[in-house]
């Protein structure tokens, strides 16, 4: 028996066939496709094709999907997903269940990634954990007492939208001074282009041209000793340090996992710098806090979506009738 997990990203769909048995999780097969732009029906069609490409639904118990944005995991409805251009609620779980003739569980992609790192990655075996995905935005998920903490509105763990400088730089969410404003790849790109235009030339803009300033471009510019890249990453590390330190003190955590596109690309040395940045701001200087690099990379979303589907069905079985 297997579960299929699908990570629905703004640019690509990553799928995995996963054997979830007891404590161990094995990825049996994987595949990916570009995310089609536009209507939800096109996404449903592409996921259906991906599921068949992965070997179809024989022996598959359920399909889990991790979707970006706000998701009601109980109904499988994507409430809004700016990365997909969906501003109105989309009953993605229902649409996919109809198209596939299978049980489908939809959850937020960051929750799925958090569950994966907790179950099978760098957070394995830990009871309390904050997982931070440092990429285009800054996402986060929280495990407390061994279980994913969602909160009544579903945004527990959203470290990227905690305030590190009141009234500071604008954030993609419409507010100001959030961790993501200073650390998210999109915020860094905006700031680099601004400084370049104001007469501070930077290799970041020269390497990216008019294209997206990808994580590897930040890594290259740092290697080249680019002054703007160094200054922006210093600010990013400080913002992550301040946000994570506040969370660690509030919740008394001793472990944080740091991954995501930028976290993975800038590597263990940068994760070490973030750990130092957190540590220097902690209330309890004796804290045993460790910040560990994430270990599942790109696969964490798909793997986590399969585990979330597995756990949702297991929970349902335990509901007294
Ligand atoms: Zn924000």
PDB file of C-alpha atoms and ligand atoms in Angstrom:
ATOM      1  CA  UNK A   1       0.000   0.000   0.000  1.00  0.00           C
ATOM      2  CA  UNK A   2       1.202   3.494  -0.827  1.00  0.00           C
ATOM      3  CA  UNK A   3       0.285   7.160  -0.516  1.00  0.00           C
ATOM      4  CA  UNK A   4       0.875   9.784  -3.190  1.00  0.00           C
ATOM      5  CA  UNK A   5       2.078  13.213  -2.126  1.00  0.00           C
ATOM      6  CA  UNK A   6       1.996  16.248  -4.412  1.00  0.00           C
ATOM      7  CA  UNK A   7       3.730  19.543  -3.700  1.00  0.00           C
ATOM      8  CA  UNK A   8       1.843  22.205  -5.644  1.00  0.00           C
ATOM      9  CA  UNK A   9       4.264  25.098  -6.093  1.00  0.00           C
ATOM     10  CA  UNK A  10       3.960  28.358  -7.993  1.00  0.00           C
ATOM     11  CA  UNK A  11       6.284  27.098 -10.751  1.00  0.00           C
ATOM     12  CA  UNK A  12       6.342  23.303 -10.453  1.00  0.00           C
ATOM     13  CA  UNK A  13       4.410  20.272  -9.269  1.00  0.00           C
ATOM     14  CA  UNK A  14       6.516  17.655  -7.482  1.00  0.00           C
ATOM     15  CA  UNK A  15       4.947  14.244  -6.908  1.00  0.00           C
ATOM     16  CA  UNK A  16       6.099  11.232  -4.893  1.00  0.00           C
ATOM     17  CA  UNK A  17       4.775   7.742  -4.281  1.00  0.00           C
ATOM     18  CA  UNK A  18       5.460   7.000  -0.648  1.00  0.00           C
ATOM     19  CA  UNK A  19       5.271   3.931   1.521  1.00  0.00           C
ATOM     20  CA  UNK A  20       4.287   5.115   5.012  1.00  0.00           C
ATOM     21  CA  UNK A  21       4.717   2.179   7.316  1.00  0.00           C
ATOM     22  CA  UNK A  22       5.059   2.587  11.048  1.00  0.00           C
ATOM     23  CA  UNK A  23       8.009   4.841  11.813  1.00  0.00           C
ATOM     24  CA  UNK A  24       9.638   4.641   8.396  1.00  0.00           C
ATOM     25  CA  UNK A  25       8.828   6.383   5.171  1.00  0.00           C
ATOM     26  CA  UNK A  26      10.186   5.292   1.792  1.00  0.00           C
ATOM     27  CA  UNK A  27       9.927   7.265  -1.418  1.00  0.00           C
ATOM     28  CA  UNK A  28       9.233   4.668  -4.122  1.00  0.00           C
ATOM     29  CA  UNK A  29       8.945   6.949  -7.176  1.00  0.00           C
ATOM     30  CA  UNK A  30       8.999  10.636  -7.973  1.00  0.00           C
ATOM     31  CA  UNK A  31       8.093  12.942 -10.841  1.00  0.00           C
ATOM     32  CA  UNK A  32       7.580  16.597 -11.636  1.00  0.00           C
ATOM     33  CA  UNK A  33       5.782  18.886 -14.077  1.00  0.00           C
ATOM     34  CA  UNK A  34       5.561  22.638 -14.573  1.00  0.00           C
ATOM     35  CA  UNK A  35       2.544  24.198 -12.826  1.00  0.00           C
ATOM     36  CA  UNK A  36       0.115  25.344 -15.535  1.00  0.00           C
ATOM     37  CA  UNK A  37      -0.840  29.009 -15.210  1.00  0.00           C
ATOM     38  CA  UNK A  38      -4.431  30.103 -14.837  1.00  0.00           C
ATOM     39  CA  UNK A  39      -7.560  28.254 -13.872  1.00  0.00           C
ATOM     40  CA  UNK A  40      -7.726  25.628 -11.084  1.00  0.00           C
ATOM     41  CA  UNK A  41      -9.132  23.125 -13.621  1.00  0.00           C
ATOM     42  CA  UNK A  42      -5.775  23.144 -15.436  1.00  0.00           C
ATOM     43  CA  UNK A  43      -3.966  22.346 -12.175  1.00  0.00           C
ATOM     44  CA  UNK A  44      -6.405  19.497 -11.465  1.00  0.00           C
ATOM     45  CA  UNK A  45      -5.785  18.145 -14.974  1.00  0.00           C
ATOM     46  CA  UNK A  46      -1.977  18.302 -14.545  1.00  0.00           C
ATOM     47  CA  UNK A  47      -2.081  16.617 -11.121  1.00  0.00           C
ATOM     48  CA  UNK A  48      -4.260  13.863 -12.630  1.00  0.00           C
ATOM     49  CA  UNK A  49      -1.676  13.331 -15.391  1.00  0.00           C
ATOM     50  CA  UNK A  50       1.157  13.334 -12.843  1.00  0.00           C
ATOM     51  CA  UNK A  51      -0.624  10.715 -10.703  1.00  0.00           C
ATOM     52  CA  UNK A  52      -0.993   8.445 -13.745  1.00  0.00           C
ATOM     53  CA  UNK A  53       2.633   9.033 -14.728  1.00  0.00           C
ATOM     54  CA  UNK A  54       3.600   7.934 -11.199  1.00  0.00           C
ATOM     55  CA  UNK A  55       1.875   4.578 -11.795  1.00  0.00           C
ATOM     56  CA  UNK A  56      -1.776   5.343 -11.151  1.00  0.00           C
ATOM     57  CA  UNK A  57      -3.913   4.635  -8.142  1.00  0.00           C
ATOM     58  CA  UNK A  58      -3.780   0.837  -7.791  1.00  0.00           C
ATOM     59  CA  UNK A  59      -2.628   0.109  -4.239  1.00  0.00           C
ATOM     60  CA  UNK A  60      -2.754   3.829  -3.401  1.00  0.00           C
ATOM     61  CA  UNK A  61      -4.737   4.599  -0.232  1.00  0.00           C
ATOM     62  CA  UNK A  62      -4.983   8.365  -0.638  1.00  0.00           C
ATOM     63  CA  UNK A  63      -3.472  11.406  -2.320  1.00  0.00           C
ATOM     64  CA  UNK A  64      -2.130  14.302  -0.243  1.00  0.00           C
ATOM     65  CA  UNK A  65      -1.549  17.747  -1.715  1.00  0.00           C
ATOM     66  CA  UNK A  66       0.477  20.574  -0.189  1.00  0.00           C
ATOM     67  CA  UNK A  67      -0.752  23.893  -1.599  1.00  0.00           C
ATOM     68  CA  UNK A  68       0.710  27.373  -1.118  1.00  0.00           C
ATOM     69  CA  UNK A  69      -1.374  30.015   0.648  1.00  0.00           C
ATOM     70  CA  UNK A  70      -4.253  29.698   3.092  1.00  0.00           C
ATOM     71  CA  UNK A  71      -5.801  26.237   3.161  1.00  0.00           C
ATOM     72  CA  UNK A  72      -8.690  24.848   5.204  1.00  0.00           C
ATOM     73  CA  UNK A  73      -7.294  21.360   5.718  1.00  0.00           C
ATOM     74  CA  UNK A  74     -10.616  20.044   7.055  1.00  0.00           C
ATOM     75  CA  UNK A  75     -12.460  20.718   3.800  1.00  0.00           C
ATOM     76  CA  UNK A  76      -9.520  20.680   1.378  1.00  0.00           C
ATOM     77  CA  UNK A  77     -10.388  24.196   0.200  1.00  0.00           C
ATOM     78  CA  UNK A  78      -7.619  26.576  -0.863  1.00  0.00           C
ATOM     79  CA  UNK A  79      -8.940  29.874   0.534  1.00  0.00           C
ATOM     80  CA  UNK A  80      -6.467  32.030  -1.367  1.00  0.00           C
ATOM     81  CA  UNK A  81      -3.180  31.316  -3.099  1.00  0.00           C
ATOM     82  CA  UNK A  82      -1.492  34.440  -4.527  1.00  0.00           C
ATOM     83  CA  UNK A  83       1.412  32.323  -5.896  1.00  0.00           C
ATOM     84  CA  UNK A  84      -1.080  30.460  -8.087  1.00  0.00           C
ATOM     85  CA  UNK A  85      -3.075  33.587  -8.940  1.00  0.00           C
ATOM     86  CA  UNK A  86      -6.111  32.225  -7.044  1.00  0.00           C
ATOM     87  CA  UNK A  87      -7.825  35.003  -5.109  1.00  0.00           C
ATOM     88  CA  UNK A  88     -11.135  33.184  -4.531  1.00  0.00           C
ATOM     89  CA  UNK A  89     -11.623  29.938  -2.599  1.00  0.00           C
ATOM     90  CA  UNK A  90     -11.012  26.786  -4.683  1.00  0.00           C
ATOM     91  CA  UNK A  91     -12.431  23.427  -3.474  1.00  0.00           C
ATOM     92  CA  UNK A  92      -9.254  21.702  -4.672  1.00  0.00           C
ATOM     93  CA  UNK A  93      -9.739  18.549  -2.562  1.00  0.00           C
ATOM     94  CA  UNK A  94     -13.238  17.990  -3.915  1.00  0.00           C
ATOM     95  CA  UNK A  95     -12.246  18.719  -7.534  1.00  0.00           C
ATOM     96  CA  UNK A  96      -9.301  16.302  -7.340  1.00  0.00           C
ATOM     97  CA  UNK A  97     -11.311  13.595  -5.580  1.00  0.00           C
ATOM     98  CA  UNK A  98     -13.850  13.770  -8.426  1.00  0.00           C
ATOM     99  CA  UNK A  99     -11.183  13.751 -11.135  1.00  0.00           C
ATOM    100  CA  UNK A 100      -9.152  10.926  -9.597  1.00  0.00           C
ATOM    101  CA  UNK A 101     -11.884   8.885  -7.920  1.00  0.00           C
ATOM    102  CA  UNK A 102      -9.660   8.777  -4.824  1.00  0.00           C
ATOM    103  CA  UNK A 103      -9.507  10.114  -1.286  1.00  0.00           C
ATOM    104  CA  UNK A 104      -7.680  13.461  -1.347  1.00  0.00           C
ATOM    105  CA  UNK A 105      -6.336  15.480   1.584  1.00  0.00           C
ATOM    106  CA  UNK A 106      -5.165  19.068   0.989  1.00  0.00           C
ATOM    107  CA  UNK A 107      -3.050  21.037   3.441  1.00  0.00           C
ATOM    108  CA  UNK A 108      -0.751  24.031   3.428  1.00  0.00           C
ATOM    109  CA  UNK A 109       2.617  23.306   1.758  1.00  0.00           C
ATOM    110  CA  UNK A 110       4.654  24.614   4.706  1.00  0.00           C
ATOM    111  CA  UNK A 111       2.734  22.378   7.114  1.00  0.00           C
ATOM    112  CA  UNK A 112       3.480  19.441   4.812  1.00  0.00           C
ATOM    113  CA  UNK A 113       7.195  20.315   4.708  1.00  0.00           C
ATOM    114  CA  UNK A 114       7.269  20.675   8.485  1.00  0.00           C
ATOM    115  CA  UNK A 115       5.677  17.263   8.990  1.00  0.00           C
ATOM    116  CA  UNK A 116       8.245  15.743   6.612  1.00  0.00           C
ATOM    117  CA  UNK A 117      11.270  17.274   8.406  1.00  0.00           C
ATOM    118  CA  UNK A 118       9.807  16.182  11.733  1.00  0.00           C
ATOM    119  CA  UNK A 119       8.964  12.676  10.611  1.00  0.00           C
ATOM    120  CA  UNK A 120      11.924  11.857   8.398  1.00  0.00           C
ATOM    121  CA  UNK A 121      14.349  14.777   8.234  1.00  0.00           C
ATOM    122  CA  UNK A 122      16.487  16.865  10.576  1.00  0.00           C
ATOM    123  CA  UNK A 123      13.713  17.132  13.186  1.00  0.00           C
ATOM    124  CA  UNK A 124      13.251  13.408  13.546  1.00  0.00           C
ATOM    125  CA  UNK A 125      12.643  12.250  17.106  1.00  0.00           C
ATOM    126  CA  UNK A 126      12.170  15.779  18.511  1.00  0.00           C
ATOM    127  CA  UNK A 127       9.057  16.681  20.514  1.00  0.00           C
ATOM    128  CA  UNK A 128       9.193  20.453  20.013  1.00  0.00           C
ATOM    129  CA  UNK A 129      10.435  22.058  16.851  1.00  0.00           C
ATOM    130  CA  UNK A 130      10.202  25.138  14.657  1.00  0.00           C
ATOM    131  CA  UNK A 131      10.845  24.511  10.959  1.00  0.00           C
ATOM    132  CA  UNK A 132      11.715  27.596   8.898  1.00  0.00           C
ATOM    133  CA  UNK A 133      11.590  27.595   5.098  1.00  0.00           C
ATOM    134  CA  UNK A 134      13.783  30.455   3.920  1.00  0.00           C
ATOM    135  CA  UNK A 135      13.015  31.001   0.226  1.00  0.00           C
ATOM    136  CA  UNK A 136      11.071  33.505  -1.878  1.00  0.00           C
ATOM    137  CA  UNK A 137       9.103  34.153   1.293  1.00  0.00           C
ATOM    138  CA  UNK A 138       9.830  32.926   4.795  1.00  0.00           C
ATOM    139  CA  UNK A 139       7.445  30.164   5.889  1.00  0.00           C
ATOM    140  CA  UNK A 140       7.365  28.274   9.127  1.00  0.00           C
ATOM    141  CA  UNK A 141       5.702  25.359  10.863  1.00  0.00           C
ATOM    142  CA  UNK A 142       5.544  24.416  14.498  1.00  0.00           C
ATOM    143  CA  UNK A 143       5.570  21.021  16.173  1.00  0.00           C
ATOM    144  CA  UNK A 144       4.614  21.059  19.856  1.00  0.00           C
ATOM    145  CA  UNK A 145       4.408  17.956  22.021  1.00  0.00           C
ATOM    146  CA  UNK A 146       5.092  15.857  18.948  1.00  0.00           C
ATOM    147  CA  UNK A 147       2.192  17.168  16.864  1.00  0.00           C
ATOM    148  CA  UNK A 148       1.849  19.810  14.187  1.00  0.00           C
ATOM    149  CA  UNK A 149       0.348  22.912  15.819  1.00  0.00           C
ATOM    150  CA  UNK A 150      -2.085  24.648  13.446  1.00  0.00           C
ATOM    151  CA  UNK A 151      -3.941  27.084  15.714  1.00  0.00           C
ATOM    152  CA  UNK A 152      -7.604  28.033  15.351  1.00  0.00           C
ATOM    153  CA  UNK A 153      -7.037  30.072  12.172  1.00  0.00           C
ATOM    154  CA  UNK A 154      -4.356  27.754  10.787  1.00  0.00           C
ATOM    155  CA  UNK A 155      -1.336  30.058  10.750  1.00  0.00           C
ATOM    156  CA  UNK A 156       0.605  28.918  13.809  1.00  0.00           C
ATOM    157  CA  UNK A 157       4.325  28.950  13.066  1.00  0.00           C
ATOM    158  CA  UNK A 158       4.212  31.769  10.481  1.00  0.00           C
ATOM    159  CA  UNK A 159       7.553  33.182  11.606  1.00  0.00           C
ATOM    160  CA  UNK A 160       7.966  35.154   8.353  1.00  0.00           C
ATOM    161  CA  UNK A 161       5.161  37.524   9.331  1.00  0.00           C
ATOM    162  CA  UNK A 162       6.297  38.294  12.849  1.00  0.00           C
ATOM    163  CA  UNK A 163       7.497  41.874  13.394  1.00  0.00           C
ATOM    164  CA  UNK A 164      11.218  42.580  13.694  1.00  0.00           C
ATOM    165  CA  UNK A 165      11.124  46.315  12.922  1.00  0.00           C
ATOM    166  CA  UNK A 166       7.882  48.149  13.584  1.00  0.00           C
ATOM    167  CA  UNK A 167       7.002  50.295  10.556  1.00  0.00           C
ATOM    168  CA  UNK A 168      10.011  48.929   8.626  1.00  0.00           C
ATOM    169  CA  UNK A 169      10.367  47.696   5.056  1.00  0.00           C
ATOM    170  CA  UNK A 170       7.126  46.653   3.292  1.00  0.00           C
ATOM    171  CA  UNK A 171       6.249  42.949   3.328  1.00  0.00           C
ATOM    172  CA  UNK A 172       4.536  40.963   0.573  1.00  0.00           C
ATOM    173  CA  UNK A 173       1.563  40.514   2.932  1.00  0.00           C
ATOM    174  CA  UNK A 174       0.814  44.252   2.953  1.00  0.00           C
ATOM    175  CA  UNK A 175       2.232  45.012   6.406  1.00  0.00           C
ATOM    176  CA  UNK A 176       5.677  46.359   7.321  1.00  0.00           C
ATOM    177  CA  UNK A 177       8.793  45.271   9.150  1.00  0.00           C
ATOM    178  CA  UNK A 178       8.190  41.509   9.060  1.00  0.00           C
ATOM    179  CA  UNK A 179      10.999  38.916   8.997  1.00  0.00           C
ATOM    180  CA  UNK A 180      10.109  38.194   5.371  1.00  0.00           C
ATOM    181  CA  UNK A 181      10.601  41.866   4.395  1.00  0.00           C
ATOM    182  CA  UNK A 182      14.308  41.574   5.273  1.00  0.00           C
ATOM    183  CA  UNK A 183      15.020  37.888   4.665  1.00  0.00           C
ATOM    184  CA  UNK A 184      12.732  36.621   1.885  1.00  0.00           C
ATOM    185  CA  UNK A 185      14.336  36.223  -1.527  1.00  0.00           C
ATOM    186  CA  UNK A 186      11.697  38.482  -3.105  1.00  0.00           C
ATOM    187  CA  UNK A 187      12.368  41.254  -0.563  1.00  0.00           C
ATOM    188  CA  UNK A 188      16.125  40.893  -1.045  1.00  0.00           C
ATOM    189  CA  UNK A 189      15.719  41.128  -4.822  1.00  0.00           C
ATOM    190  CA  UNK A 190      13.565  44.252  -4.519  1.00  0.00           C
ATOM    191  CA  UNK A 191      16.113  45.916  -2.258  1.00  0.00           C
ATOM    192  CA  UNK A 192      19.096  44.894  -4.450  1.00  0.00           C
ATOM    193  CA  UNK A 193      17.459  46.363  -7.573  1.00  0.00           C
ATOM    194  CA  UNK A 194      16.591  49.542  -5.663  1.00  0.00           C
ATOM    195  CA  UNK A 195      20.171  50.019  -4.447  1.00  0.00           C
ATOM    196  CA  UNK A 196      21.531  49.241  -7.927  1.00  0.00           C
ATOM    197  CA  UNK A 197      19.251  51.894  -9.443  1.00  0.00           C
ATOM    198  CA  UNK A 198      20.358  54.384  -6.786  1.00  0.00           C
ATOM    199  CA  UNK A 199      24.002  54.039  -7.758  1.00  0.00           C
ATOM    200  CA  UNK A 200      25.246  51.061  -5.723  1.00  0.00           C
ATOM    201  CA  UNK A 201      26.180  48.625  -8.497  1.00  0.00           C
ATOM    202  CA  UNK A 202      25.846  44.973  -7.520  1.00  0.00           C
ATOM    203  CA  UNK A 203      26.702  41.639  -9.114  1.00  0.00           C
ATOM    204  CA  UNK A 204      23.244  40.452  -8.026  1.00  0.00           C
ATOM    205  CA  UNK A 205      21.613  42.593 -10.732  1.00  0.00           C
ATOM    206  CA  UNK A 206      24.385  41.923 -13.271  1.00  0.00           C
ATOM    207  CA  UNK A 207      23.994  38.136 -12.838  1.00  0.00           C
ATOM    208  CA  UNK A 208      20.196  38.143 -12.792  1.00  0.00           C
ATOM    209  CA  UNK A 209      19.669  40.652 -15.618  1.00  0.00           C
ATOM    210  CA  UNK A 210      15.936  41.076 -16.022  1.00  0.00           C
ATOM    211  CA  UNK A 211      15.310  37.495 -14.861  1.00  0.00           C
ATOM    212  CA  UNK A 212      14.512  36.264 -11.375  1.00  0.00           C
ATOM    213  CA  UNK A 213      17.305  36.726  -8.815  1.00  0.00           C
ATOM    214  CA  UNK A 214      17.508  33.051  -7.897  1.00  0.00           C
ATOM    215  CA  UNK A 215      19.066  31.586  -4.750  1.00  0.00           C
ATOM    216  CA  UNK A 216      22.174  30.473  -6.613  1.00  0.00           C
ATOM    217  CA  UNK A 217      22.775  34.064  -7.741  1.00  0.00           C
ATOM    218  CA  UNK A 218      22.880  35.143  -4.096  1.00  0.00           C
ATOM    219  CA  UNK A 219      25.362  32.327  -3.394  1.00  0.00           C
ATOM    220  CA  UNK A 220      27.556  33.432  -6.332  1.00  0.00           C
ATOM    221  CA  UNK A 221      27.497  37.111  -5.420  1.00  0.00           C
ATOM    222  CA  UNK A 222      28.506  36.271  -1.837  1.00  0.00           C
ATOM    223  CA  UNK A 223      31.401  34.157  -3.148  1.00  0.00           C
ATOM    224  CA  UNK A 224      32.478  37.109  -5.299  1.00  0.00           C
ATOM    225  CA  UNK A 225      32.549  39.357  -2.218  1.00  0.00           C
ATOM    226  CA  UNK A 226      29.806  41.624  -3.591  1.00  0.00           C
ATOM    227  CA  UNK A 227      29.245  44.408  -1.053  1.00  0.00           C
ATOM    228  CA  UNK A 228      25.488  44.754  -1.577  1.00  0.00           C
ATOM    229  CA  UNK A 229      24.939  40.972  -1.350  1.00  0.00           C
ATOM    230  CA  UNK A 230      26.979  40.859   1.868  1.00  0.00           C
ATOM    231  CA  UNK A 231      25.059  43.783   3.403  1.00  0.00           C
ATOM    232  CA  UNK A 232      21.645  42.362   2.428  1.00  0.00           C
ATOM    233  CA  UNK A 233      22.460  38.894   3.736  1.00  0.00           C
ATOM    234  CA  UNK A 234      23.761  40.418   6.994  1.00  0.00           C
ATOM    235  CA  UNK A 235      20.361  42.100   7.399  1.00  0.00           C
ATOM    236  CA  UNK A 236      18.579  38.858   6.510  1.00  0.00           C
ATOM    237  CA  UNK A 237      20.557  36.897   9.113  1.00  0.00           C
ATOM    238  CA  UNK A 238      19.801  39.572  11.738  1.00  0.00           C
ATOM    239  CA  UNK A 239      16.061  39.522  10.908  1.00  0.00           C
ATOM    240  CA  UNK A 240      15.917  35.717  11.017  1.00  0.00           C
ATOM    241  CA  UNK A 241      17.876  35.787  14.276  1.00  0.00           C
ATOM    242  CA  UNK A 242      15.490  38.292  15.866  1.00  0.00           C
ATOM    243  CA  UNK A 243      12.319  36.521  14.714  1.00  0.00           C
ATOM    244  CA  UNK A 244      13.515  33.029  15.613  1.00  0.00           C
ATOM    245  CA  UNK A 245      14.930  34.167  18.972  1.00  0.00           C
ATOM    246  CA  UNK A 246      11.534  35.640  19.902  1.00  0.00           C
ATOM    247  CA  UNK A 247       9.792  32.382  18.990  1.00  0.00           C
ATOM    248  CA  UNK A 248      12.385  30.290  20.836  1.00  0.00           C
ATOM    249  CA  UNK A 249      11.995  32.350  24.009  1.00  0.00           C
ATOM    250  CA  UNK A 250       8.198  32.488  23.826  1.00  0.00           C
ATOM    251  CA  UNK A 251       7.831  28.737  23.342  1.00  0.00           C
ATOM    252  CA  UNK A 252      10.983  27.484  25.100  1.00  0.00           C
ATOM    253  CA  UNK A 253      12.223  25.557  22.067  1.00  0.00           C
ATOM    254  CA  UNK A 254      15.594  23.862  21.825  1.00  0.00           C
ATOM    255  CA  UNK A 255      15.544  22.958  18.143  1.00  0.00           C
ATOM    256  CA  UNK A 256      14.978  24.833  14.900  1.00  0.00           C
ATOM    257  CA  UNK A 257      15.357  23.381  11.399  1.00  0.00           C
ATOM    258  CA  UNK A 258      16.241  25.828   8.622  1.00  0.00           C
ATOM    259  CA  UNK A 259      15.683  24.929   4.959  1.00  0.00           C
ATOM    260  CA  UNK A 260      13.968  26.405   1.904  1.00  0.00           C
ATOM    261  CA  UNK A 261      15.530  27.529  -1.400  1.00  0.00           C
ATOM    262  CA  UNK A 262      17.920  30.095   0.120  1.00  0.00           C
ATOM    263  CA  UNK A 263      18.594  28.078   3.286  1.00  0.00           C
ATOM    264  CA  UNK A 264      19.496  24.968   1.270  1.00  0.00           C
ATOM    265  CA  UNK A 265      21.563  26.871  -1.317  1.00  0.00           C
ATOM    266  CA  UNK A 266      23.562  29.003   1.143  1.00  0.00           C
ATOM    267  CA  UNK A 267      24.247  25.862   3.137  1.00  0.00           C
ATOM    268  CA  UNK A 268      25.450  24.785   6.546  1.00  0.00           C
ATOM    269  CA  UNK A 269      27.806  27.755   7.076  1.00  0.00           C
ATOM    270  CA  UNK A 270      24.905  30.210   6.674  1.00  0.00           C
ATOM    271  CA  UNK A 271      22.704  28.076   8.946  1.00  0.00           C
ATOM    272  CA  UNK A 272      25.506  28.341  11.518  1.00  0.00           C
ATOM    273  CA  UNK A 273      25.459  32.123  11.168  1.00  0.00           C
ATOM    274  CA  UNK A 274      21.698  32.155  11.744  1.00  0.00           C
ATOM    275  CA  UNK A 275      22.200  29.999  14.842  1.00  0.00           C
ATOM    276  CA  UNK A 276      24.752  32.513  16.176  1.00  0.00           C
ATOM    277  CA  UNK A 277      22.363  35.347  15.375  1.00  0.00           C
ATOM    278  CA  UNK A 278      19.537  33.626  17.299  1.00  0.00           C
ATOM    279  CA  UNK A 279      21.774  32.706  20.210  1.00  0.00           C
ATOM    280  CA  UNK A 280      23.063  36.264  20.657  1.00  0.00           C
ATOM    281  CA  UNK A 281      19.466  37.439  21.175  1.00  0.00           C
ATOM    282  CA  UNK A 282      18.164  34.748  23.520  1.00  0.00           C
ATOM    283  CA  UNK A 283      16.762  35.511  26.959  1.00  0.00           C
ATOM    284  CA  UNK A 284      18.189  32.301  28.409  1.00  0.00           C
ATOM    285  CA  UNK A 285      21.884  32.415  27.557  1.00  0.00           C
ATOM    286  CA  UNK A 286      22.258  28.848  28.815  1.00  0.00           C
ATOM    287  CA  UNK A 287      19.778  27.640  26.170  1.00  0.00           C
ATOM    288  CA  UNK A 288      20.697  24.385  24.449  1.00  0.00           C
ATOM    289  CA  UNK A 289      19.244  25.752  21.203  1.00  0.00           C
ATOM    290  CA  UNK A 290      20.477  24.210  17.968  1.00  0.00           C
ATOM    291  CA  UNK A 291      19.632  25.384  14.460  1.00  0.00           C
ATOM    292  CA  UNK A 292      20.036  22.449  12.083  1.00  0.00           C
ATOM    293  CA  UNK A 293      20.034  22.500   8.277  1.00  0.00           C
ATOM    294  CA  UNK A 294      16.958  20.836   6.742  1.00  0.00           C
ATOM    295  CA  UNK A 295      17.794  17.510   5.147  1.00  0.00           C
ATOM    296  CA  UNK A 296      14.994  16.687   2.692  1.00  0.00           C
ATOM    297  CA  UNK A 297      15.485  19.539   0.203  1.00  0.00           C
ATOM    298  CA  UNK A 298      13.001  19.816  -2.637  1.00  0.00           C
ATOM    299  CA  UNK A 299      11.261  16.574  -1.749  1.00  0.00           C
ATOM    300  CA  UNK A 300      10.015  17.655   1.679  1.00  0.00           C
ATOM    301  CA  UNK A 301       6.718  19.073   0.375  1.00  0.00           C
ATOM    302  CA  UNK A 302       5.643  15.982  -1.579  1.00  0.00           C
ATOM    303  CA  UNK A 303       6.826  13.582   1.114  1.00  0.00           C
ATOM    304  CA  UNK A 304       5.069  15.623   3.803  1.00  0.00           C
ATOM    305  CA  UNK A 305       1.836  15.799   1.788  1.00  0.00           C
ATOM    306  CA  UNK A 306       1.779  11.977   1.671  1.00  0.00           C
ATOM    307  CA  UNK A 307       2.414  11.753   5.435  1.00  0.00           C
ATOM    308  CA  UNK A 308      -0.299  14.361   6.117  1.00  0.00           C
ATOM    309  CA  UNK A 309      -2.768  12.277   4.053  1.00  0.00           C
ATOM    310  CA  UNK A 310      -1.743   9.147   5.948  1.00  0.00           C
ATOM    311  CA  UNK A 311      -2.138  10.856   9.337  1.00  0.00           C
ATOM    312  CA  UNK A 312      -5.482  12.490   8.406  1.00  0.00           C
ATOM    313  CA  UNK A 313      -6.960   9.089   7.569  1.00  0.00           C
ATOM    314  CA  UNK A 314      -5.477   7.560  10.720  1.00  0.00           C
ATOM    315  CA  UNK A 315      -7.069  10.379  12.764  1.00  0.00           C
ATOM    316  CA  UNK A 316     -10.394   9.829  11.048  1.00  0.00           C
ATOM    317  CA  UNK A 317     -10.366   6.148  11.961  1.00  0.00           C
ATOM    318  CA  UNK A 318     -10.019   7.098  15.625  1.00  0.00           C
ATOM    319  CA  UNK A 319     -13.034   9.413  15.606  1.00  0.00           C
ATOM    320  CA  UNK A 320     -15.746   7.738  17.722  1.00  0.00           C
ATOM    321  CA  UNK A 321     -18.927   7.164  15.732  1.00  0.00           C
TER     322      UNK A 321
HETATM  323 ZN1  LIG B   1       4.343  39.939   6.226  1.00  0.00          ZN
END
